[in-house]
mmCIF file with all atom_site columns, N, CA and C in Angstrom:
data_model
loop_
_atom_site.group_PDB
_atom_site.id
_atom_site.type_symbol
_atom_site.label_atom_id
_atom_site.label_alt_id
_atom_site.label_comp_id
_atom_site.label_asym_id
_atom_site.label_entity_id
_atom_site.label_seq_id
_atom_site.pdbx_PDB_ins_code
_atom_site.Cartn_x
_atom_site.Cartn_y
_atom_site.Cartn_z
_atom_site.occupancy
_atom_site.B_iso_or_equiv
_atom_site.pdbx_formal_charge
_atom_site.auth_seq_id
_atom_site.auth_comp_id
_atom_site.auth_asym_id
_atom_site.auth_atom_id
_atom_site.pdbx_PDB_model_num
ATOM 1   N N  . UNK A 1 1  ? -3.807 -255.757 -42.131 1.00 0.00 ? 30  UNK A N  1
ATOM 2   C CA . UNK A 1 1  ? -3.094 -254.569 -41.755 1.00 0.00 ? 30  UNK A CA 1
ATOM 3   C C  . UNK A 1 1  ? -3.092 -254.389 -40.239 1.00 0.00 ? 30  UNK A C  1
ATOM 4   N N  . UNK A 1 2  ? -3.994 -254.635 -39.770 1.00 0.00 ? 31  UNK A N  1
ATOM 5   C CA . UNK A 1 2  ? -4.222 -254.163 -38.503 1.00 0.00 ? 31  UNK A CA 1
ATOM 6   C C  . UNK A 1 2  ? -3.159 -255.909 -37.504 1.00 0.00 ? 31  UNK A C  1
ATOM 7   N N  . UNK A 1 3  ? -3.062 -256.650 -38.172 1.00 0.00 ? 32  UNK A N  1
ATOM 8   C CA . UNK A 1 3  ? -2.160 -257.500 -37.610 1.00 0.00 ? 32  UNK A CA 1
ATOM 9   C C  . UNK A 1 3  ? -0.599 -257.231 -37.364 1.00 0.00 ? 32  UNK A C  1
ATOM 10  N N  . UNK A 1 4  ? -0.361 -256.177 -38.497 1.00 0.00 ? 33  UNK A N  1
ATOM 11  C CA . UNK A 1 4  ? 0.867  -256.253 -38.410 1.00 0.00 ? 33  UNK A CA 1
ATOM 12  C C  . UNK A 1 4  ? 1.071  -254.893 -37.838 1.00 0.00 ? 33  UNK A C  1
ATOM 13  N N  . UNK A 1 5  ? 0.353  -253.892 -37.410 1.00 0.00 ? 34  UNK A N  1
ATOM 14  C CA . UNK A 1 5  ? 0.417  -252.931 -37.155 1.00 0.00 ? 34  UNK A CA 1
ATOM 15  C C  . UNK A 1 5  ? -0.020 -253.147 -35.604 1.00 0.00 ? 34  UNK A C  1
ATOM 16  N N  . UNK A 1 6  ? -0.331 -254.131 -35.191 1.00 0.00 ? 35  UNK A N  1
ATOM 17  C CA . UNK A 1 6  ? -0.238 -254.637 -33.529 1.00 0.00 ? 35  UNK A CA 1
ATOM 18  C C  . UNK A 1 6  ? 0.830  -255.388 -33.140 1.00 0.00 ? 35  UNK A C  1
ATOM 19  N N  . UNK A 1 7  ? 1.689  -255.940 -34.598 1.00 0.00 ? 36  UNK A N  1
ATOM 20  C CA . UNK A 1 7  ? 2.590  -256.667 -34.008 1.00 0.00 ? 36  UNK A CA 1
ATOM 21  C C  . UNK A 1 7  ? 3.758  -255.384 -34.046 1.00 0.00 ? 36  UNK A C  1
ATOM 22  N N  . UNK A 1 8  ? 4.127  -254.579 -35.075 1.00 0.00 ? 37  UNK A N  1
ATOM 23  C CA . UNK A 1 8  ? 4.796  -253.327 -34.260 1.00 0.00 ? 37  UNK A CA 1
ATOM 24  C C  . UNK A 1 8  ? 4.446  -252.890 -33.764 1.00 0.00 ? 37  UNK A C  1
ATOM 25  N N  . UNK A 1 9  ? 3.500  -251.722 -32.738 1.00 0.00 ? 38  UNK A N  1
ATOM 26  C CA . UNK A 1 9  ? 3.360  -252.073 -31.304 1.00 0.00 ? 38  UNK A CA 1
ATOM 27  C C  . UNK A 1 9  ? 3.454  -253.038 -30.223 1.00 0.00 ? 38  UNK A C  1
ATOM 28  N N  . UNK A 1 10 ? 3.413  -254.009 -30.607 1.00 0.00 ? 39  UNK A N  1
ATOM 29  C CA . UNK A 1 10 ? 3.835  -255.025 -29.253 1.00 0.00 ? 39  UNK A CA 1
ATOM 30  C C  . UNK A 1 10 ? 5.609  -254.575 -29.007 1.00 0.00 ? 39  UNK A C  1
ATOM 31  N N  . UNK A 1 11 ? 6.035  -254.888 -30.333 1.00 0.00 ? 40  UNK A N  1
ATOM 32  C CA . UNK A 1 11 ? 7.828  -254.543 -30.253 1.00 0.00 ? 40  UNK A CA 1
ATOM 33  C C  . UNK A 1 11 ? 8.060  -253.395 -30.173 1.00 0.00 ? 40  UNK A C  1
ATOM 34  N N  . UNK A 1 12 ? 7.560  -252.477 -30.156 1.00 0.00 ? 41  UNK A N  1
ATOM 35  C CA . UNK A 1 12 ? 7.785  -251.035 -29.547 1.00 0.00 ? 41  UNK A CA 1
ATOM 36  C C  . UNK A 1 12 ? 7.960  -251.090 -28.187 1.00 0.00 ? 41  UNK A C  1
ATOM 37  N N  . UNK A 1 13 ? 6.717  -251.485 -27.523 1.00 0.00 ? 42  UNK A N  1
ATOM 38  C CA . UNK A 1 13 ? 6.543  -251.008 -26.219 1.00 0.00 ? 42  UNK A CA 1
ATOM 39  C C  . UNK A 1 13 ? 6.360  -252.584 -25.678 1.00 0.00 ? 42  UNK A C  1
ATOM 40  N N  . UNK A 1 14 ? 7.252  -253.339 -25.146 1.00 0.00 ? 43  UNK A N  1
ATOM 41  C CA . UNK A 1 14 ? 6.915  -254.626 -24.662 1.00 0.00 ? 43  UNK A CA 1
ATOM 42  C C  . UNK A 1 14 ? 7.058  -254.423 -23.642 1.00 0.00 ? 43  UNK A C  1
ATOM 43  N N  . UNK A 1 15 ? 6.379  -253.880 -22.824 1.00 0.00 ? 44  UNK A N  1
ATOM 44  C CA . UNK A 1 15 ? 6.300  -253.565 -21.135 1.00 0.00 ? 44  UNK A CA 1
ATOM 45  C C  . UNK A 1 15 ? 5.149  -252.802 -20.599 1.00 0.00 ? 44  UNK A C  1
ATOM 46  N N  . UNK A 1 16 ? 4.974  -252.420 -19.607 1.00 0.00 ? 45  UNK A N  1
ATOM 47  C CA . UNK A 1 16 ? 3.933  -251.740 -19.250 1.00 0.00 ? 45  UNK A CA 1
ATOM 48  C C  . UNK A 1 16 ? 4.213  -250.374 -18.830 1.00 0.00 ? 45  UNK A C  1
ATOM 49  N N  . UNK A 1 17 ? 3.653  -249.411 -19.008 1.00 0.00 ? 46  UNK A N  1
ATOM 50  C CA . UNK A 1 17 ? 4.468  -248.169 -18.953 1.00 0.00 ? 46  UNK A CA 1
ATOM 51  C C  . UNK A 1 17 ? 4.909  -247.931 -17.237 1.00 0.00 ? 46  UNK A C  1
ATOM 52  N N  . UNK A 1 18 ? 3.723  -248.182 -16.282 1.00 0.00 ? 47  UNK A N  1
ATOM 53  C CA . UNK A 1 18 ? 4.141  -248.761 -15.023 1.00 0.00 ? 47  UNK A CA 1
ATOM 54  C C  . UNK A 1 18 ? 5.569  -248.997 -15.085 1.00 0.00 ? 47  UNK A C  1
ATOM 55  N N  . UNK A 1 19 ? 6.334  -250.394 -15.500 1.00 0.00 ? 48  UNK A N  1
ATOM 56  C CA . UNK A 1 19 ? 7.284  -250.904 -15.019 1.00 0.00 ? 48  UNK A CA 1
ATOM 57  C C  . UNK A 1 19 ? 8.749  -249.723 -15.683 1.00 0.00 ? 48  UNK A C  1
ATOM 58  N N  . UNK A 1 20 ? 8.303  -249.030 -16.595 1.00 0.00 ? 49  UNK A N  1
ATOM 59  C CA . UNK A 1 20 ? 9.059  -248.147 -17.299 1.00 0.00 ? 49  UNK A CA 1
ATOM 60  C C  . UNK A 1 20 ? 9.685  -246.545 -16.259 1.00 0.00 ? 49  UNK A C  1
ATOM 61  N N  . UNK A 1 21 ? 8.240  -246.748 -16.035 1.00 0.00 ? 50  UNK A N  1
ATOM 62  C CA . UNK A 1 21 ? 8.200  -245.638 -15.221 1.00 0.00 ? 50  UNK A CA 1
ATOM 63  C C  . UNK A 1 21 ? 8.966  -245.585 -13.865 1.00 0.00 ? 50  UNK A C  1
ATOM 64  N N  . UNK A 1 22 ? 8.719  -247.000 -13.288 1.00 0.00 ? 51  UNK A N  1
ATOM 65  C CA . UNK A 1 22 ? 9.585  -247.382 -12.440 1.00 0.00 ? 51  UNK A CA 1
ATOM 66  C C  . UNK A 1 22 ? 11.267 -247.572 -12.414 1.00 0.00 ? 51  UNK A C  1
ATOM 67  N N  . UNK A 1 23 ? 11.436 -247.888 -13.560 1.00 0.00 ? 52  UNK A N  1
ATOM 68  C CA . UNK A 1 23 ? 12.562 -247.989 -13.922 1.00 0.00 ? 52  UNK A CA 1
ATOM 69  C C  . UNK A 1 23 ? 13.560 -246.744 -13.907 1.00 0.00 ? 52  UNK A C  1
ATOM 70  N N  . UNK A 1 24 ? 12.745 -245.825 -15.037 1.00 0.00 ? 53  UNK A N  1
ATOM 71  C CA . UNK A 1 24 ? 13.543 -244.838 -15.040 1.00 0.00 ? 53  UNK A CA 1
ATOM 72  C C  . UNK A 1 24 ? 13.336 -244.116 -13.713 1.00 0.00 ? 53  UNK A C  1
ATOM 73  N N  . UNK A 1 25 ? 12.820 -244.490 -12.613 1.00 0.00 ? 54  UNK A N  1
ATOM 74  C CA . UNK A 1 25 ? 12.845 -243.436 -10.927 1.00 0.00 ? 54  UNK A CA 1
ATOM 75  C C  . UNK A 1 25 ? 13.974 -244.473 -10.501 1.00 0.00 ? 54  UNK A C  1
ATOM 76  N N  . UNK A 1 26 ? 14.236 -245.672 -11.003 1.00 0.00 ? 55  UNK A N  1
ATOM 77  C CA . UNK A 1 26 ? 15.317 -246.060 -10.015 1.00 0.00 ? 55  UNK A CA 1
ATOM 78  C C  . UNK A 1 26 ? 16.026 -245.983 -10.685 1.00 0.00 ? 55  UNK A C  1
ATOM 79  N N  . UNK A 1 27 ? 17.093 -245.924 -11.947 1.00 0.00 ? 56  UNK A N  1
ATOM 80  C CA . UNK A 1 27 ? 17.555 -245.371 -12.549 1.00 0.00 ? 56  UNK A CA 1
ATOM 81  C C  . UNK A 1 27 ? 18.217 -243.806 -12.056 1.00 0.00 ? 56  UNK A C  1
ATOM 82  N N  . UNK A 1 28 ? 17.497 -242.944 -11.744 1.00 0.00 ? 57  UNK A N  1
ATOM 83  C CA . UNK A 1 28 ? 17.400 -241.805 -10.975 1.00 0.00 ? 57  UNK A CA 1
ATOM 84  C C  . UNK A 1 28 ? 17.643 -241.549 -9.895  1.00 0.00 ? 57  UNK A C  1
ATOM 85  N N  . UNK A 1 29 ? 17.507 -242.674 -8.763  1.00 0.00 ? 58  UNK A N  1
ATOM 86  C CA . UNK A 1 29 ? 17.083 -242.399 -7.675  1.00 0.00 ? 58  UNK A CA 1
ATOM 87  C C  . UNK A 1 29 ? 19.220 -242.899 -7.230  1.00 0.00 ? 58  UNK A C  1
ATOM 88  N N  . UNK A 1 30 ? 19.197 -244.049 -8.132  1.00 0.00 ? 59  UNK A N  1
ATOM 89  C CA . UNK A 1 30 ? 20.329 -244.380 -8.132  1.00 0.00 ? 59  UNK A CA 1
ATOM 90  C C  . UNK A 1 30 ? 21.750 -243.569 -8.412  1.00 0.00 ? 59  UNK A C  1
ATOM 91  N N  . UNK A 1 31 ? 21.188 -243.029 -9.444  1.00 0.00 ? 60  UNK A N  1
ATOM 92  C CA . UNK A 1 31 ? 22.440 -241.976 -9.996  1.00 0.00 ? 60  UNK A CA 1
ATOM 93  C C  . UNK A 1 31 ? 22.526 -240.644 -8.449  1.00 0.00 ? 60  UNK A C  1
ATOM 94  N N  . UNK A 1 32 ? 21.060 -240.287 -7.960  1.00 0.00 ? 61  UNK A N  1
ATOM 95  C CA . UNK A 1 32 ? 21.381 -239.649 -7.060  1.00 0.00 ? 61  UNK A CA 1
ATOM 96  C C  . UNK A 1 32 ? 22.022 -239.743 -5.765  1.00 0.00 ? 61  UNK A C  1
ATOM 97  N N  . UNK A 1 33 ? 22.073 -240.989 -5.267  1.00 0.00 ? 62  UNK A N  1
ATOM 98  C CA . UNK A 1 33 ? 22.680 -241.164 -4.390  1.00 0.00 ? 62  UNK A CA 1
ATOM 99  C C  . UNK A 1 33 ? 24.461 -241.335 -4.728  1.00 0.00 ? 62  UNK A C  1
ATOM 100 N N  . UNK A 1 34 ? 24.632 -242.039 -5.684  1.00 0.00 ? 63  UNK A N  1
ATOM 101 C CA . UNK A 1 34 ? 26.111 -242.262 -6.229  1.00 0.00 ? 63  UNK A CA 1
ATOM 102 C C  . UNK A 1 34 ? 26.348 -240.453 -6.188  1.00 0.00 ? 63  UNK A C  1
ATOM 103 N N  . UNK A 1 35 ? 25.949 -239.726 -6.478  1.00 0.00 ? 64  UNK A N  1
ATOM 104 C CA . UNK A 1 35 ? 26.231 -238.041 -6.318  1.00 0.00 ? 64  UNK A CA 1
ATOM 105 C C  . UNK A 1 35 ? 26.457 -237.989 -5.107  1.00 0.00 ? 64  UNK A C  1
ATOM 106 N N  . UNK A 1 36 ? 25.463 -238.365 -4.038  1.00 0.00 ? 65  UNK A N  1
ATOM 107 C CA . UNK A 1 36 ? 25.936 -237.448 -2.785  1.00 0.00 ? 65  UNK A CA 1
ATOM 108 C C  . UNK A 1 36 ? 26.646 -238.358 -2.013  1.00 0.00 ? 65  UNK A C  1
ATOM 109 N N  . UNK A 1 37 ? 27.104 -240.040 -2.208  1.00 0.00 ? 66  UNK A N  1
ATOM 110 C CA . UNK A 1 37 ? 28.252 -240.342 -1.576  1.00 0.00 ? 66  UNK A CA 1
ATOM 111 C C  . UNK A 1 37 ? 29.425 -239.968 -2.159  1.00 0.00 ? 66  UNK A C  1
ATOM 112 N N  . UNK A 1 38 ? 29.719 -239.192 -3.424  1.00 0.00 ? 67  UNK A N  1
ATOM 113 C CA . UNK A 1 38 ? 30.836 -238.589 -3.891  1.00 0.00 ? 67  UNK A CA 1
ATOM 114 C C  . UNK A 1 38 ? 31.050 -237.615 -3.438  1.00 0.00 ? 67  UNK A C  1
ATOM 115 N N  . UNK A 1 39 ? 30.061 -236.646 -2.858  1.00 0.00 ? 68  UNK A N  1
ATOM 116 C CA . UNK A 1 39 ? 30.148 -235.562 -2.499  1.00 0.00 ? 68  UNK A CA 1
ATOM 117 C C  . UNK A 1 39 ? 30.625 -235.657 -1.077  1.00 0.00 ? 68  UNK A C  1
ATOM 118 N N  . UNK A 1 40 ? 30.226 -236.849 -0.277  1.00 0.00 ? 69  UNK A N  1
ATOM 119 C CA . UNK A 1 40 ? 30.555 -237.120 0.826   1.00 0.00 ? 69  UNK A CA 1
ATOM 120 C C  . UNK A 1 40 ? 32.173 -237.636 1.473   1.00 0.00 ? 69  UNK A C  1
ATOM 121 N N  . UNK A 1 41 ? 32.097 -238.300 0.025   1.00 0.00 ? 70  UNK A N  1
ATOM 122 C CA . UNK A 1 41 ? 34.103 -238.965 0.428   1.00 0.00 ? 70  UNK A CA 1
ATOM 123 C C  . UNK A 1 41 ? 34.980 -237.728 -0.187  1.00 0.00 ? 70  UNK A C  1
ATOM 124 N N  . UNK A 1 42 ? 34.429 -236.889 -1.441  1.00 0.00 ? 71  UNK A N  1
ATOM 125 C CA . UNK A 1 42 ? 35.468 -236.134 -1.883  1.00 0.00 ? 71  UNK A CA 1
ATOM 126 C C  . UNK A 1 42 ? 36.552 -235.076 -0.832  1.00 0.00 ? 71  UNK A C  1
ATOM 127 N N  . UNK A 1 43 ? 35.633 -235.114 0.335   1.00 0.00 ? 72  UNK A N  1
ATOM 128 C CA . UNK A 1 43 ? 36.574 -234.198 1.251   1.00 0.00 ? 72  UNK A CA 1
ATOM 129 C C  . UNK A 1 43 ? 37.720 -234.814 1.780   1.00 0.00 ? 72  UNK A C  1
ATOM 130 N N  . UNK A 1 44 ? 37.104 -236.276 1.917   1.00 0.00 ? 73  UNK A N  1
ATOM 131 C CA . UNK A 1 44 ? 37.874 -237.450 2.244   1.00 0.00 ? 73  UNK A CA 1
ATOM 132 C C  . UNK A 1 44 ? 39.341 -237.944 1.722   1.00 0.00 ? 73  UNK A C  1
ATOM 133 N N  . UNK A 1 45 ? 39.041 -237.483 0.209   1.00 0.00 ? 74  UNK A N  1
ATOM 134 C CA . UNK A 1 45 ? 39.853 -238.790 -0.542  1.00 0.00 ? 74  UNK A CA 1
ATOM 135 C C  . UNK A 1 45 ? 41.382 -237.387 -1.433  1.00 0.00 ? 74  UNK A C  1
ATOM 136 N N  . UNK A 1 46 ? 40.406 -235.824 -1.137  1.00 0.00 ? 75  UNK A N  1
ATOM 137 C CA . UNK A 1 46 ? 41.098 -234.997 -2.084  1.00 0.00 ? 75  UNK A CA 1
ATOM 138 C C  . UNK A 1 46 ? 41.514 -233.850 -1.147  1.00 0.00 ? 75  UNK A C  1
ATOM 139 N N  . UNK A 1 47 ? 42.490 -232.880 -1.152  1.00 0.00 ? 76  UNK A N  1
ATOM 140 C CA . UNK A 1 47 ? 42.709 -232.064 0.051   1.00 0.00 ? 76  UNK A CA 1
ATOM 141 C C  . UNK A 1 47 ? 42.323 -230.834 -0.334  1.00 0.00 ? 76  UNK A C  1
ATOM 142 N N  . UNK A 1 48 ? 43.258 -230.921 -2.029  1.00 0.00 ? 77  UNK A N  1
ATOM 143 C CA . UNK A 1 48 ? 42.409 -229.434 -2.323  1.00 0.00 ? 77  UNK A CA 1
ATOM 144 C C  . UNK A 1 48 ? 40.573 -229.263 -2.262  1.00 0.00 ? 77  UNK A C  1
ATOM 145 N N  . UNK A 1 49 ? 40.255 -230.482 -2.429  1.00 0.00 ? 78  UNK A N  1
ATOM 146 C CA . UNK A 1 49 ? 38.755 -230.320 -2.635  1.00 0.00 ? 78  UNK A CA 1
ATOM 147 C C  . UNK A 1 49 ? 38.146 -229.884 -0.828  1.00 0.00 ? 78  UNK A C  1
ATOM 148 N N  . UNK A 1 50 ? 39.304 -230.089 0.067   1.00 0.00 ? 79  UNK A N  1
ATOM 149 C CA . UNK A 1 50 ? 39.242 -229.935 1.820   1.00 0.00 ? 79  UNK A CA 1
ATOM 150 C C  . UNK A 1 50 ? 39.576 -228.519 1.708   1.00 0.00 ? 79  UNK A C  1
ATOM 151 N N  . UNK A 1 51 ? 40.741 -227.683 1.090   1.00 0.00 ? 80  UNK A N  1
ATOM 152 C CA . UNK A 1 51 ? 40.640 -226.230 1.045   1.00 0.00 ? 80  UNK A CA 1
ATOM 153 C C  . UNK A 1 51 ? 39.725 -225.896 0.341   1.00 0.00 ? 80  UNK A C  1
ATOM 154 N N  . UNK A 1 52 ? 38.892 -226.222 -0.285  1.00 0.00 ? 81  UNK A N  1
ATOM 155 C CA . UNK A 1 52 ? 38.242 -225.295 -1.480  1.00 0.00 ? 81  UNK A CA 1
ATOM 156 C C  . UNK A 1 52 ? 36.540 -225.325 -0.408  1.00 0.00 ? 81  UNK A C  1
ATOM 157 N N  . UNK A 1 53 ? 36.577 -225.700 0.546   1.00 0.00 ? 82  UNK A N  1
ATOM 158 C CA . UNK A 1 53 ? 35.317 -226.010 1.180   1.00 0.00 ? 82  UNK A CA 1
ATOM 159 C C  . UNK A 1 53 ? 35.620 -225.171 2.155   1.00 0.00 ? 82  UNK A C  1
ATOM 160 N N  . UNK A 1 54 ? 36.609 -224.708 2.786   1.00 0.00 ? 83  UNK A N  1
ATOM 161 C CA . UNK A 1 54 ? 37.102 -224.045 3.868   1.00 0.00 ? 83  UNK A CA 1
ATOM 162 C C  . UNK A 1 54 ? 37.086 -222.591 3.548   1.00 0.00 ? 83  UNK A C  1
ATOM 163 N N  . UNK A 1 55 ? 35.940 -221.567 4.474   1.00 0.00 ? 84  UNK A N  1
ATOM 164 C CA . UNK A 1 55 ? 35.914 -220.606 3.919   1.00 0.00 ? 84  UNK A CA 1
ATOM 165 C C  . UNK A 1 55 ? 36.508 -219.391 5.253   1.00 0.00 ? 84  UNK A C  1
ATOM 166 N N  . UNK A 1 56 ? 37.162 -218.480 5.888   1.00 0.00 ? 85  UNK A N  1
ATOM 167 C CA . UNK A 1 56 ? 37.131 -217.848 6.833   1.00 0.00 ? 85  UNK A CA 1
ATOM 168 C C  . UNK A 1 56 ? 36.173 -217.956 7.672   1.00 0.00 ? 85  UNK A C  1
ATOM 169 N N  . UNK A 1 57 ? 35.273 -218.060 7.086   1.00 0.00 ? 86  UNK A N  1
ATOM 170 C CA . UNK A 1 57 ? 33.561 -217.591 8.863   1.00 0.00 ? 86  UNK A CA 1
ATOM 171 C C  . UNK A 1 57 ? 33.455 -219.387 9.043   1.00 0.00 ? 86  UNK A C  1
ATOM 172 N N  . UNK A 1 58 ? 34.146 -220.381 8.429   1.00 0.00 ? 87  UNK A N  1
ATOM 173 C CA . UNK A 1 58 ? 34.389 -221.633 8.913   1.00 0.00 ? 87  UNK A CA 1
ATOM 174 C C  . UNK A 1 58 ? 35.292 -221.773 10.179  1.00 0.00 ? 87  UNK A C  1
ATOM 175 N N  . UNK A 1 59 ? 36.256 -221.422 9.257   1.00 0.00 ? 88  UNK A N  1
ATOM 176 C CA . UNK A 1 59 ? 37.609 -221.609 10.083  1.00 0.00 ? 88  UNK A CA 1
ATOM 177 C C  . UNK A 1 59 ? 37.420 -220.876 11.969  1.00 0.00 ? 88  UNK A C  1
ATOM 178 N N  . UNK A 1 60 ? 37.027 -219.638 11.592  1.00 0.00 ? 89  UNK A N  1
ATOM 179 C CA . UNK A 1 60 ? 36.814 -218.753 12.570  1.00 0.00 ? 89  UNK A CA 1
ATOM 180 C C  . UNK A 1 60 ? 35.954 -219.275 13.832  1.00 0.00 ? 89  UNK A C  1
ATOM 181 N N  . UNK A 1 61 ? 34.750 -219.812 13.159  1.00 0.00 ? 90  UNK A N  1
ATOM 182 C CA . UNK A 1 61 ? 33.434 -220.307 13.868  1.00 0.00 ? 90  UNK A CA 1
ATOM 183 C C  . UNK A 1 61 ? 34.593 -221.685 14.973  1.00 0.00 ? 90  UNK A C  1
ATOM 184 N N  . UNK A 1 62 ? 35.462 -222.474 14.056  1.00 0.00 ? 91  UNK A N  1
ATOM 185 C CA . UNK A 1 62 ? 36.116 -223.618 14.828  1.00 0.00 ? 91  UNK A CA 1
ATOM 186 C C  . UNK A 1 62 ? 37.106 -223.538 15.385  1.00 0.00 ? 91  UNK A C  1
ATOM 187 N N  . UNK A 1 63 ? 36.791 -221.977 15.612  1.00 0.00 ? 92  UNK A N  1
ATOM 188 C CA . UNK A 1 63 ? 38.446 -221.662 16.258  1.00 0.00 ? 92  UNK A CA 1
ATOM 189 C C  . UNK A 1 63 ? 37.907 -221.060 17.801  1.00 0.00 ? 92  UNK A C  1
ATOM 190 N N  . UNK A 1 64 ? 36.407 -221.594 17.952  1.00 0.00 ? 93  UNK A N  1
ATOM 191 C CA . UNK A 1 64 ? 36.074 -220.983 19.216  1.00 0.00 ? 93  UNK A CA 1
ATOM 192 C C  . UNK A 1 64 ? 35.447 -221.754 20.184  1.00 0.00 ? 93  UNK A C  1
ATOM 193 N N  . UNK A 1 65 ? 35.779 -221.911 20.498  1.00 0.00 ? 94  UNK A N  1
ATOM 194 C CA . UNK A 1 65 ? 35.027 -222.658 22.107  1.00 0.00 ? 94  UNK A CA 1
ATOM 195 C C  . UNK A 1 65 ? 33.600 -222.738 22.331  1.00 0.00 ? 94  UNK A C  1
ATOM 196 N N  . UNK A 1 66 ? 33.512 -223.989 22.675  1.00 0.00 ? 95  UNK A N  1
ATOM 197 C CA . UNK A 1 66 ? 31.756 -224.234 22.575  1.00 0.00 ? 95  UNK A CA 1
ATOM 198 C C  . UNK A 1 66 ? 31.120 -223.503 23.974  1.00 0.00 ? 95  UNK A C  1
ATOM 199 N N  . UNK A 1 67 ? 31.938 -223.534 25.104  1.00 0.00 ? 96  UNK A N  1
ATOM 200 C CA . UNK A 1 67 ? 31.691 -222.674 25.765  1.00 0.00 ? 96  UNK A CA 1
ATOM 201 C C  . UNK A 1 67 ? 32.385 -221.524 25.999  1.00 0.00 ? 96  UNK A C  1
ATOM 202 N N  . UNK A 1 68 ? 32.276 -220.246 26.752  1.00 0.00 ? 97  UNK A N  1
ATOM 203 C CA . UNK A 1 68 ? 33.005 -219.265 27.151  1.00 0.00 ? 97  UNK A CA 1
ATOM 204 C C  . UNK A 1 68 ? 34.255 -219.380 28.349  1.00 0.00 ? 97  UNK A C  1
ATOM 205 N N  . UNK A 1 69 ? 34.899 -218.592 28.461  1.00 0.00 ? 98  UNK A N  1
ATOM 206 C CA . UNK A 1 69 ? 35.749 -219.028 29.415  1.00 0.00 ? 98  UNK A CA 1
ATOM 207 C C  . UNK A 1 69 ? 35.086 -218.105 30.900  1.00 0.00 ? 98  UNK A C  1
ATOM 208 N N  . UNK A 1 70 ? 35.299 -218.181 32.028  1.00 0.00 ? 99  UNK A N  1
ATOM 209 C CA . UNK A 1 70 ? 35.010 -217.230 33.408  1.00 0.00 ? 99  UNK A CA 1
ATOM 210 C C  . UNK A 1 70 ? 36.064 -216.625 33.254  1.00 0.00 ? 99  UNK A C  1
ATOM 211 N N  . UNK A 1 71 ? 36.725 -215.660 32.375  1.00 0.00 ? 100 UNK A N  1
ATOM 212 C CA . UNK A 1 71 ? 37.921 -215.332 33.070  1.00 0.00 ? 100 UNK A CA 1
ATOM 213 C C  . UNK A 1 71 ? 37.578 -213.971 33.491  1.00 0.00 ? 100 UNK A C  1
#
């Protein structure tokens, strides 16, 4: 009994939980970055997604001069 009840566990878990663990963080780590270069081109690639980011105290803020004028 105890033979065959080690050989399903071996085929359960044929890895080390280590390498599992690892896996699923890069797994993760991966999906997160694919997010924020989407987030990065979407302004890029879509216009409404360029108005929908554009809020008045944006617009306003770039409508002013980094410095003042002497007048």
């Amino acid at each position: 009994m105890s033979l065959a009840s080690s050989g399903l566990v071996a085929s359960i878990v044929p890895f080390e939980p280590t390498l599992g663990i690892a896996a699923v963080a890069s797994v993760m780590l991966t999906v997160f970055v694919i997010a924020m270069i989407a987030f990065a081109v979407a302004p890029l690639v879509s216009s409404s997604w360029n108005d929908y980011q554009r809020t008045p105290a944006t617009d306003a803020a770039a409508a002013q001069t980094a410095e003042p004028s002497d007048d």
